[in-house]
Amino acid sequence: MSFAFTPEEQSRVEVAAFLGIHLDPIGYVDLSTIIVLGTMYVFEFVALCYQLRNRDYLPLRVKNVPVMFSLYFGGVSWLLGDIFTGGLVHLGQSPVLRNCKFTVIWLRVCIGAYYVTSIFALRCYSLYYVFCKGKAFKGRILLLSLGVTGLSIVAFGVISMLLPARMTVEYEEILDMCNFNHTYVLCVLVVIWTIWAYTAVISWKMRKIPFCFNERVEIFATFGILLIVSLLNSMCLLVISIYPASLGWRTALVYTNHVGASIGYWVVMWEPTYACMFHRDEYLQYWINILKEDQMEREYEYSSNLNTDTTLNLIEYSNTPFKAHSTHGSTLGSTAISDIYTSDHGN
């Protein structure tokens, strides 16, 4: 896959000019974008592996590391979709890349943007369910929420694939890029913005909830970042004419999408990850003390989906003196505090 200005690329630029389209050639700026963002995702993969390995560390556990791990793969899918359909690479040499319905509908939309926004909305709802309703987010409500989310994504993808290419997206051989149907783009954006509207309502309802560990900051910061991402995507797809033809717009969009998503991820995961690496026991003691002072043990028991059949639970632990822990792992690892999105079958 060449990023040099070859005669074929020059011909593509000239054909676009003949059609009245200013087309910036695919070049080394696009290659550097792929390298930078790819390196960022590799670094995050290493960090996620560390977080997954230490997922029994309570400050990390309540952040729900497995779900963050799944969001990472949603981000990777989104990145691949942006690269393949955003004008950063040539498509003509690969039958897979020329299959714009697959790269747009599944990689960029369903497993990418749709999944990421849906899981963020689900995370907000789980916090609302725990802190506003005072109920554990598990059992039927958990399965129902996951089922509705998963089925809606799959249904949207299947219906999109069954529609003719002219009604969704098709490969434009002359320009060597994916051509989006305006109405289909509008439908996708309506779905995404509907999810954001729902998330905004849930977030607003939680504005006065007395969280212990900056969850309010996490929610509103992440919401603000992803709102900017959605606004720029809407502008590029609806206002800018053939945005993949412009080097400036396609570069700005892909960086905004993925640097923004990365910042949102680290807003949630930075503090407990750093503490786990460098101040493991001290931060755990601080974390338990905050729960005791704010009398929020029960809420965080719910938010971490505690299995009540265990002999040691979060409330009991918070009422016991602090003990030093092994450098290889917290003694709390033996507790059955499970992740928010794991069903509790102990009842």
PDB file of N, CA and C in Angstrom, residues 266-306:
ATOM      1  N   TRP A 266      -8.876   7.591  29.902  1.00  0.00           N
ATOM      2  CA  TRP A 266      -7.917   7.849  30.979  1.00  0.00           C
ATOM      3  C   TRP A 266      -8.498   8.719  32.080  1.00  0.00           C
ATOM      4  N   VAL A 267      -9.501   9.526  31.757  1.00  0.00           N
ATOM      5  CA  VAL A 267     -10.197  10.272  32.811  1.00  0.00           C
ATOM      6  C   VAL A 267     -10.764   9.303  33.846  1.00  0.00           C
ATOM      7  N   VAL A 268     -11.264   8.165  33.368  1.00  0.00           N
ATOM      8  CA  VAL A 268     -11.855   7.161  34.250  1.00  0.00           C
ATOM      9  C   VAL A 268     -10.779   6.298  34.921  1.00  0.00           C
ATOM     10  N   MET A 269      -9.757   5.907  34.168  1.00  0.00           N
ATOM     11  CA  MET A 269      -8.849   4.850  34.623  1.00  0.00           C
ATOM     12  C   MET A 269      -7.514   5.328  35.165  1.00  0.00           C
ATOM     13  N   TRP A 270      -7.154   6.608  34.972  1.00  0.00           N
ATOM     14  CA  TRP A 270      -5.811   7.046  35.328  1.00  0.00           C
ATOM     15  C   TRP A 270      -5.519   6.914  36.823  1.00  0.00           C
ATOM     16  N   GLU A 271      -6.362   7.497  37.668  1.00  0.00           N
ATOM     17  CA  GLU A 271      -6.058   7.541  39.104  1.00  0.00           C
ATOM     18  C   GLU A 271      -5.908   6.159  39.727  1.00  0.00           C
ATOM     19  N   PRO A 272      -6.878   5.234  39.543  1.00  0.00           N
ATOM     20  CA  PRO A 272      -6.684   3.915  40.167  1.00  0.00           C
ATOM     21  C   PRO A 272      -5.537   3.123  39.551  1.00  0.00           C
ATOM     22  N   THR A 273      -5.265   3.329  38.254  1.00  0.00           N
ATOM     23  CA  THR A 273      -4.158   2.612  37.616  1.00  0.00           C
ATOM     24  C   THR A 273      -2.819   3.092  38.166  1.00  0.00           C
ATOM     25  N   TYR A 274      -2.662   4.409  38.242  1.00  0.00           N
ATOM     26  CA  TYR A 274      -1.418   4.969  38.787  1.00  0.00           C
ATOM     27  C   TYR A 274      -1.230   4.534  40.232  1.00  0.00           C
ATOM     28  N   ALA A 275      -2.317   4.585  41.001  1.00  0.00           N
ATOM     29  CA  ALA A 275      -2.229   4.181  42.406  1.00  0.00           C
ATOM     30  C   ALA A 275      -1.873   2.715  42.549  1.00  0.00           C
ATOM     31  N   CYS A 276      -2.448   1.879  41.699  1.00  0.00           N
ATOM     32  CA  CYS A 276      -2.166   0.444  41.748  1.00  0.00           C
ATOM     33  C   CYS A 276      -0.687   0.165  41.459  1.00  0.00           C
ATOM     34  N   MET A 277      -0.098   0.967  40.580  1.00  0.00           N
ATOM     35  CA  MET A 277       1.290   0.755  40.196  1.00  0.00           C
ATOM     36  C   MET A 277       2.282   1.278  41.241  1.00  0.00           C
ATOM     37  N   PHE A 278       1.973   2.430  41.860  1.00  0.00           N
ATOM     38  CA  PHE A 278       2.986   3.107  42.667  1.00  0.00           C
ATOM     39  C   PHE A 278       2.603   3.289  44.134  1.00  0.00           C
ATOM     40  N   HIS A 279       1.311   3.280  44.466  1.00  0.00           N
ATOM     41  CA  HIS A 279       0.895   3.493  45.857  1.00  0.00           C
ATOM     42  C   HIS A 279      -0.238   2.535  46.199  1.00  0.00           C
ATOM     43  N   ARG A 280      -0.024   1.282  45.914  1.00  0.00           N
ATOM     44  CA  ARG A 280      -1.108   0.305  45.972  1.00  0.00           C
ATOM     45  C   ARG A 280      -1.791   0.252  47.343  1.00  0.00           C
ATOM     46  N   ASP A 281      -1.046   0.001  48.389  1.00  0.00           N
ATOM     47  CA  ASP A 281      -1.636  -0.173  49.712  1.00  0.00           C
ATOM     48  C   ASP A 281      -2.115   1.146  50.311  1.00  0.00           C
ATOM     49  N   GLU A 282      -1.306   2.217  50.119  1.00  0.00           N
ATOM     50  CA  GLU A 282      -1.687   3.513  50.671  1.00  0.00           C
ATOM     51  C   GLU A 282      -2.988   4.016  50.051  1.00  0.00           C
ATOM     52  N   TYR A 283      -3.110   3.862  48.737  1.00  0.00           N
ATOM     53  CA  TYR A 283      -4.318   4.340  48.068  1.00  0.00           C
ATOM     54  C   TYR A 283      -5.520   3.486  48.447  1.00  0.00           C
ATOM     55  N   LEU A 284      -5.320   2.191  48.630  1.00  0.00           N
ATOM     56  CA  LEU A 284      -6.428   1.337  49.042  1.00  0.00           C
ATOM     57  C   LEU A 284      -6.934   1.749  50.424  1.00  0.00           C
ATOM     58  N   GLN A 285      -6.004   2.057  51.332  1.00  0.00           N
ATOM     59  CA  GLN A 285      -6.420   2.528  52.656  1.00  0.00           C
ATOM     60  C   GLN A 285      -7.197   3.840  52.542  1.00  0.00           C
ATOM     61  N   TYR A 286      -6.683   4.752  51.722  1.00  0.00           N
ATOM     62  CA  TYR A 286      -7.379   6.027  51.487  1.00  0.00           C
ATOM     63  C   TYR A 286      -8.765   5.777  50.904  1.00  0.00           C
ATOM     64  N   TRP A 287      -8.856   4.864  49.962  1.00  0.00           N
ATOM     65  CA  TRP A 287     -10.121   4.532  49.281  1.00  0.00           C
ATOM     66  C   TRP A 287     -11.141   4.005  50.287  1.00  0.00           C
ATOM     67  N   ILE A 288     -10.705   3.093  51.165  1.00  0.00           N
ATOM     68  CA  ILE A 288     -11.603   2.537  52.181  1.00  0.00           C
ATOM     69  C   ILE A 288     -12.014   3.616  53.184  1.00  0.00           C
ATOM     70  N   ASN A 289     -11.073   4.487  53.576  1.00  0.00           N
ATOM     71  CA  ASN A 289     -11.387   5.537  54.538  1.00  0.00           C
ATOM     72  C   ASN A 289     -12.424   6.510  54.001  1.00  0.00           C
ATOM     73  N   ILE A 290     -12.318   6.837  52.698  1.00  0.00           N
ATOM     74  CA  ILE A 290     -13.300   7.737  52.082  1.00  0.00           C
ATOM     75  C   ILE A 290     -14.693   7.113  52.140  1.00  0.00           C
ATOM     76  N   LEU A 291     -14.780   5.818  51.856  1.00  0.00           N
ATOM     77  CA  LEU A 291     -16.068   5.131  51.931  1.00  0.00           C
ATOM     78  C   LEU A 291     -16.643   5.222  53.342  1.00  0.00           C
ATOM     79  N   LYS A 292     -15.797   5.025  54.335  1.00  0.00           N
ATOM     80  CA  LYS A 292     -16.258   5.060  55.723  1.00  0.00           C
ATOM     81  C   LYS A 292     -16.710   6.457  56.124  1.00  0.00           C
ATOM     82  N   GLU A 293     -15.917   7.459  55.737  1.00  0.00           N
ATOM     83  CA  GLU A 293     -16.244   8.832  56.108  1.00  0.00           C
ATOM     84  C   GLU A 293     -17.555   9.293  55.468  1.00  0.00           C
ATOM     85  N   ASP A 294     -17.758   8.911  54.209  1.00  0.00           N
ATOM     86  CA  ASP A 294     -18.958   9.345  53.482  1.00  0.00           C
ATOM     87  C   ASP A 294     -20.135   8.396  53.659  1.00  0.00           C
ATOM     88  N   GLN A 295     -19.894   7.306  54.384  1.00  0.00           N
ATOM     89  CA  GLN A 295     -20.943   6.309  54.629  1.00  0.00           C
ATOM     90  C   GLN A 295     -21.570   5.828  53.316  1.00  0.00           C
ATOM     91  N   MET A 296     -20.696   5.484  52.373  1.00  0.00           N
ATOM     92  CA  MET A 296     -21.153   5.057  51.042  1.00  0.00           C
ATOM     93  C   MET A 296     -20.801   3.601  50.764  1.00  0.00           C
ATOM     94  N   GLU A 297     -20.539   2.825  51.833  1.00  0.00           N
ATOM     95  CA  GLU A 297     -20.154   1.437  51.611  1.00  0.00           C
ATOM     96  C   GLU A 297     -21.230   0.670  50.842  1.00  0.00           C
ATOM     97  N   ARG A 298     -22.486   0.875  51.211  1.00  0.00           N
ATOM     98  CA  ARG A 298     -23.573   0.136  50.575  1.00  0.00           C
ATOM     99  C   ARG A 298     -23.684   0.470  49.093  1.00  0.00           C
ATOM    100  N   GLU A 299     -23.560   1.770  48.745  1.00  0.00           N
ATOM    101  CA  GLU A 299     -23.684   2.145  47.343  1.00  0.00           C
ATOM    102  C   GLU A 299     -22.564   1.548  46.506  1.00  0.00           C
ATOM    103  N   TYR A 300     -21.350   1.568  47.049  1.00  0.00           N
ATOM    104  CA  TYR A 300     -20.238   1.015  46.283  1.00  0.00           C
ATOM    105  C   TYR A 300     -20.239  -0.501  46.310  1.00  0.00           C
ATOM    106  N   GLU A 301     -20.884  -1.075  47.308  1.00  0.00           N
ATOM    107  CA  GLU A 301     -21.130  -2.521  47.264  1.00  0.00           C
ATOM    108  C   GLU A 301     -22.026  -2.828  46.073  1.00  0.00           C
ATOM    109  N   TYR A 302     -23.077  -2.009  45.879  1.00  0.00           N
ATOM    110  CA  TYR A 302     -23.964  -2.205  44.733  1.00  0.00           C
ATOM    111  C   TYR A 302     -23.240  -1.939  43.418  1.00  0.00           C
ATOM    112  N   SER A 303     -22.448  -0.880  43.376  1.00  0.00           N
ATOM    113  CA  SER A 303     -21.811  -0.519  42.117  1.00  0.00           C
ATOM    114  C   SER A 303     -20.765  -1.527  41.696  1.00  0.00           C
ATOM    115  N   SER A 304     -20.234  -2.283  42.657  1.00  0.00           N
ATOM    116  CA  SER A 304     -19.296  -3.343  42.296  1.00  0.00           C
ATOM    117  C   SER A 304     -19.968  -4.705  42.250  1.00  0.00           C
ATOM    118  N   ASN A 305     -21.301  -4.733  42.433  1.00  0.00           N
ATOM    119  CA  ASN A 305     -22.101  -5.944  42.286  1.00  0.00           C
ATOM    120  C   ASN A 305     -21.623  -7.056  43.207  1.00  0.00           C
ATOM    121  N   LEU A 306     -21.663  -6.773  44.496  1.00  0.00           N
ATOM    122  CA  LEU A 306     -21.162  -7.720  45.491  1.00  0.00           C
ATOM    123  C   LEU A 306     -22.005  -8.979  45.558  1.00  0.00           C
TER     124      LEU A 306
END
